[in-house]
Amino acid sequence: MNHIIRLNLMKALGLESIAQEVATEGYFVKCIVNSSGAIFFPGTVQHRDVKRESVSYEDDYRGNALAATITPGKIDIRFHQNYPDDTVRSIFEELLGLPNLAWATSFTVRYQGRTLLG
């Protein structure tokens, strides 16, 4: 009998920086994300200003990460030419499966206005 064990290699950073905001009504926070991880930050910060070793969003598709905004019940992801729908769906399925993101598991995930999850 084969058993498949799925290891979550993705990391979510910066959740402490948005904890108070997501506890309030009508919040607006952001994140950048790729298959290695996600970095969360307040909505007042620009996506391109957040950098970590393996996750970086750059204008004109030069970065390796997707840019997303998060509001109650919804994650909207900005288009990136290197990320087809199936890849984005897979990344967000893994991300929302992380224990420290339980608050967002039921959120609708949209990529360029198309619902991918939820």
PDB file of C-alpha atoms in Angstrom:
ATOM      1  CA  MET A   1       0.000   0.000   0.000  1.00  0.00           C
ATOM      2  CA  ASN A   2       1.405   3.392  -1.014  1.00  0.00           C
ATOM      3  CA  HIS A   3       1.063   6.324   1.317  1.00  0.00           C
ATOM      4  CA  ILE A   4       1.641   9.813   0.006  1.00  0.00           C
ATOM      5  CA  ILE A   5       2.928  12.285   2.536  1.00  0.00           C
ATOM      6  CA  ARG A   6       2.675  15.908   1.469  1.00  0.00           C
ATOM      7  CA  LEU A   7       5.164  18.197   3.138  1.00  0.00           C
ATOM      8  CA  ASN A   8       4.258  21.848   3.319  1.00  0.00           C
ATOM      9  CA  LEU A   9       7.433  23.593   2.270  1.00  0.00           C
ATOM     10  CA  MET A  10       5.731  26.945   1.829  1.00  0.00           C
ATOM     11  CA  LYS A  11       6.248  29.530   4.538  1.00  0.00           C
ATOM     12  CA  ALA A  12       4.022  32.468   5.444  1.00  0.00           C
ATOM     13  CA  LEU A  13       5.883  35.471   6.849  1.00  0.00           C
ATOM     14  CA  GLY A  14       4.667  38.798   8.185  1.00  0.00           C
ATOM     15  CA  LEU A  15       1.387  37.560   9.629  1.00  0.00           C
ATOM     16  CA  GLU A  16       2.192  39.356  12.876  1.00  0.00           C
ATOM     17  CA  SER A  17       2.265  42.645  10.940  1.00  0.00           C
ATOM     18  CA  ILE A  18      -1.371  42.236   9.858  1.00  0.00           C
ATOM     19  CA  ALA A  19      -2.842  40.432  12.896  1.00  0.00           C
ATOM     20  CA  GLN A  20      -4.541  43.512  14.329  1.00  0.00           C
ATOM     21  CA  GLU A  21      -5.863  44.595  10.937  1.00  0.00           C
ATOM     22  CA  VAL A  22      -7.496  41.271  10.025  1.00  0.00           C
ATOM     23  CA  ALA A  23      -9.257  41.337  13.379  1.00  0.00           C
ATOM     24  CA  THR A  24     -11.084  44.524  12.366  1.00  0.00           C
ATOM     25  CA  GLU A  25     -14.067  44.946  10.085  1.00  0.00           C
ATOM     26  CA  GLY A  26     -13.333  46.060   6.516  1.00  0.00           C
ATOM     27  CA  TYR A  27      -9.582  45.456   6.620  1.00  0.00           C
ATOM     28  CA  PHE A  28      -7.279  45.782   3.602  1.00  0.00           C
ATOM     29  CA  VAL A  29      -3.924  43.983   3.629  1.00  0.00           C
ATOM     30  CA  LYS A  30      -1.546  42.712   0.960  1.00  0.00           C
ATOM     31  CA  CYS A  31       0.830  39.888   0.238  1.00  0.00           C
ATOM     32  CA  ILE A  32       3.344  38.720  -2.309  1.00  0.00           C
ATOM     33  CA  VAL A  33       3.508  34.998  -2.946  1.00  0.00           C
ATOM     34  CA  ASN A  34       5.172  32.306  -5.017  1.00  0.00           C
ATOM     35  CA  SER A  35       5.607  28.568  -4.581  1.00  0.00           C
ATOM     36  CA  SER A  36       8.250  28.999  -1.860  1.00  0.00           C
ATOM     37  CA  GLY A  37       6.337  31.372   0.373  1.00  0.00           C
ATOM     38  CA  ALA A  38       4.178  34.373   1.069  1.00  0.00           C
ATOM     39  CA  ILE A  39       4.905  37.653   2.783  1.00  0.00           C
ATOM     40  CA  PHE A  40       1.991  39.546   4.325  1.00  0.00           C
ATOM     41  CA  PHE A  41       2.035  43.264   5.084  1.00  0.00           C
ATOM     42  CA  PRO A  42      -0.276  46.239   5.686  1.00  0.00           C
ATOM     43  CA  GLY A  43      -2.254  47.667   2.789  1.00  0.00           C
ATOM     44  CA  THR A  44      -0.399  50.973   3.007  1.00  0.00           C
ATOM     45  CA  VAL A  45       2.833  49.336   1.747  1.00  0.00           C
ATOM     46  CA  GLN A  46       3.493  48.850  -1.983  1.00  0.00           C
ATOM     47  CA  HIS A  47       3.992  45.285  -3.234  1.00  0.00           C
ATOM     48  CA  ARG A  48       7.277  46.205  -4.935  1.00  0.00           C
ATOM     49  CA  ASP A  49       8.712  47.555  -1.666  1.00  0.00           C
ATOM     50  CA  VAL A  50       8.582  44.176   0.108  1.00  0.00           C
ATOM     51  CA  LYS A  51      11.539  41.865  -0.530  1.00  0.00           C
ATOM     52  CA  ARG A  52      12.720  38.598   0.930  1.00  0.00           C
ATOM     53  CA  GLU A  53      15.376  36.172  -0.234  1.00  0.00           C
ATOM     54  CA  SER A  54      13.218  34.048  -2.534  1.00  0.00           C
ATOM     55  CA  VAL A  55      10.048  36.147  -2.906  1.00  0.00           C
ATOM     56  CA  SER A  56      10.021  39.440  -4.803  1.00  0.00           C
ATOM     57  CA  TYR A  57       7.350  41.300  -6.748  1.00  0.00           C
ATOM     58  CA  GLU A  58       8.600  43.742  -9.376  1.00  0.00           C
ATOM     59  CA  ASP A  59       6.714  45.902 -11.843  1.00  0.00           C
ATOM     60  CA  ASP A  60       6.530  44.699 -15.454  1.00  0.00           C
ATOM     61  CA  TYR A  61       6.655  40.996 -14.467  1.00  0.00           C
ATOM     62  CA  ARG A  62      10.330  41.117 -13.516  1.00  0.00           C
ATOM     63  CA  GLY A  63       9.819  39.607 -10.068  1.00  0.00           C
ATOM     64  CA  ASN A  64       9.182  35.983  -9.193  1.00  0.00           C
ATOM     65  CA  ALA A  65       6.084  36.584  -7.068  1.00  0.00           C
ATOM     66  CA  LEU A  66       2.412  37.371  -7.467  1.00  0.00           C
ATOM     67  CA  ALA A  67       0.888  40.465  -5.853  1.00  0.00           C
ATOM     68  CA  ALA A  68      -2.369  40.062  -3.960  1.00  0.00           C
ATOM     69  CA  THR A  69      -4.754  42.191  -1.950  1.00  0.00           C
ATOM     70  CA  ILE A  70      -6.812  40.708   0.853  1.00  0.00           C
ATOM     71  CA  THR A  71     -10.136  41.993   2.120  1.00  0.00           C
ATOM     72  CA  PRO A  72     -12.729  40.167   4.237  1.00  0.00           C
ATOM     73  CA  GLY A  73     -13.625  36.949   2.404  1.00  0.00           C
ATOM     74  CA  LYS A  74     -11.610  37.701  -0.728  1.00  0.00           C
ATOM     75  CA  ILE A  75      -8.090  37.477  -2.146  1.00  0.00           C
ATOM     76  CA  ASP A  76      -7.533  39.287  -5.454  1.00  0.00           C
ATOM     77  CA  ILE A  77      -4.360  38.468  -7.352  1.00  0.00           C
ATOM     78  CA  ARG A  78      -2.774  40.735  -9.938  1.00  0.00           C
ATOM     79  CA  PHE A  79      -1.902  39.147 -13.287  1.00  0.00           C
ATOM     80  CA  HIS A  80       1.669  37.916 -13.809  1.00  0.00           C
ATOM     81  CA  GLN A  81       2.641  36.599 -17.229  1.00  0.00           C
ATOM     82  CA  ASN A  82       4.660  33.720 -15.739  1.00  0.00           C
ATOM     83  CA  TYR A  83       1.749  32.323 -13.732  1.00  0.00           C
ATOM     84  CA  PRO A  84      -1.083  30.463 -15.506  1.00  0.00           C
ATOM     85  CA  ASP A  85      -4.356  29.851 -13.662  1.00  0.00           C
ATOM     86  CA  ASP A  86      -3.497  26.266 -12.653  1.00  0.00           C
ATOM     87  CA  THR A  87      -0.218  27.344 -11.068  1.00  0.00           C
ATOM     88  CA  VAL A  88      -1.891  30.184  -9.164  1.00  0.00           C
ATOM     89  CA  ARG A  89      -4.640  27.835  -7.968  1.00  0.00           C
ATOM     90  CA  SER A  90      -2.074  25.306  -6.752  1.00  0.00           C
ATOM     91  CA  ILE A  91      -0.030  27.939  -4.914  1.00  0.00           C
ATOM     92  CA  PHE A  92      -3.081  29.327  -3.121  1.00  0.00           C
ATOM     93  CA  GLU A  93      -4.428  25.871  -2.248  1.00  0.00           C
ATOM     94  CA  GLU A  94      -1.139  25.164  -0.503  1.00  0.00           C
ATOM     95  CA  LEU A  95      -0.958  28.607   1.098  1.00  0.00           C
ATOM     96  CA  LEU A  96      -4.501  28.459   2.470  1.00  0.00           C
ATOM     97  CA  GLY A  97      -3.771  24.975   3.799  1.00  0.00           C
ATOM     98  CA  LEU A  98      -1.164  26.328   6.220  1.00  0.00           C
ATOM     99  CA  PRO A  99      -2.337  26.194   9.851  1.00  0.00           C
ATOM    100  CA  ASN A 100      -1.536  29.872  10.498  1.00  0.00           C
ATOM    101  CA  LEU A 101      -3.825  30.883   7.627  1.00  0.00           C
ATOM    102  CA  ALA A 102      -6.929  29.138   8.965  1.00  0.00           C
ATOM    103  CA  TRP A 103      -8.637  32.564   9.116  1.00  0.00           C
ATOM    104  CA  ALA A 104      -8.584  32.695   5.287  1.00  0.00           C
ATOM    105  CA  THR A 105      -9.395  29.104   4.266  1.00  0.00           C
ATOM    106  CA  SER A 106     -12.920  29.956   3.121  1.00  0.00           C
ATOM    107  CA  PHE A 107     -11.907  33.054   1.148  1.00  0.00           C
ATOM    108  CA  THR A 108     -12.674  33.388  -2.555  1.00  0.00           C
ATOM    109  CA  VAL A 109      -9.448  33.554  -4.562  1.00  0.00           C
ATOM    110  CA  ARG A 110      -9.659  35.544  -7.791  1.00  0.00           C
ATOM    111  CA  TYR A 111      -7.022  35.933 -10.463  1.00  0.00           C
ATOM    112  CA  GLN A 112      -7.720  38.793 -12.835  1.00  0.00           C
ATOM    113  CA  GLY A 113     -11.399  38.662 -11.873  1.00  0.00           C
ATOM    114  CA  ARG A 114     -11.717  34.905 -12.476  1.00  0.00           C
ATOM    115  CA  THR A 115     -12.602  32.805  -9.451  1.00  0.00           C
ATOM    116  CA  LEU A 116     -10.014  30.075  -8.940  1.00  0.00           C
ATOM    117  CA  LEU A 117     -11.032  28.947  -5.442  1.00  0.00           C
ATOM    118  CA  GLY A 118     -14.090  29.459  -3.308  1.00  0.00           C
TER     119      GLY A 118
END
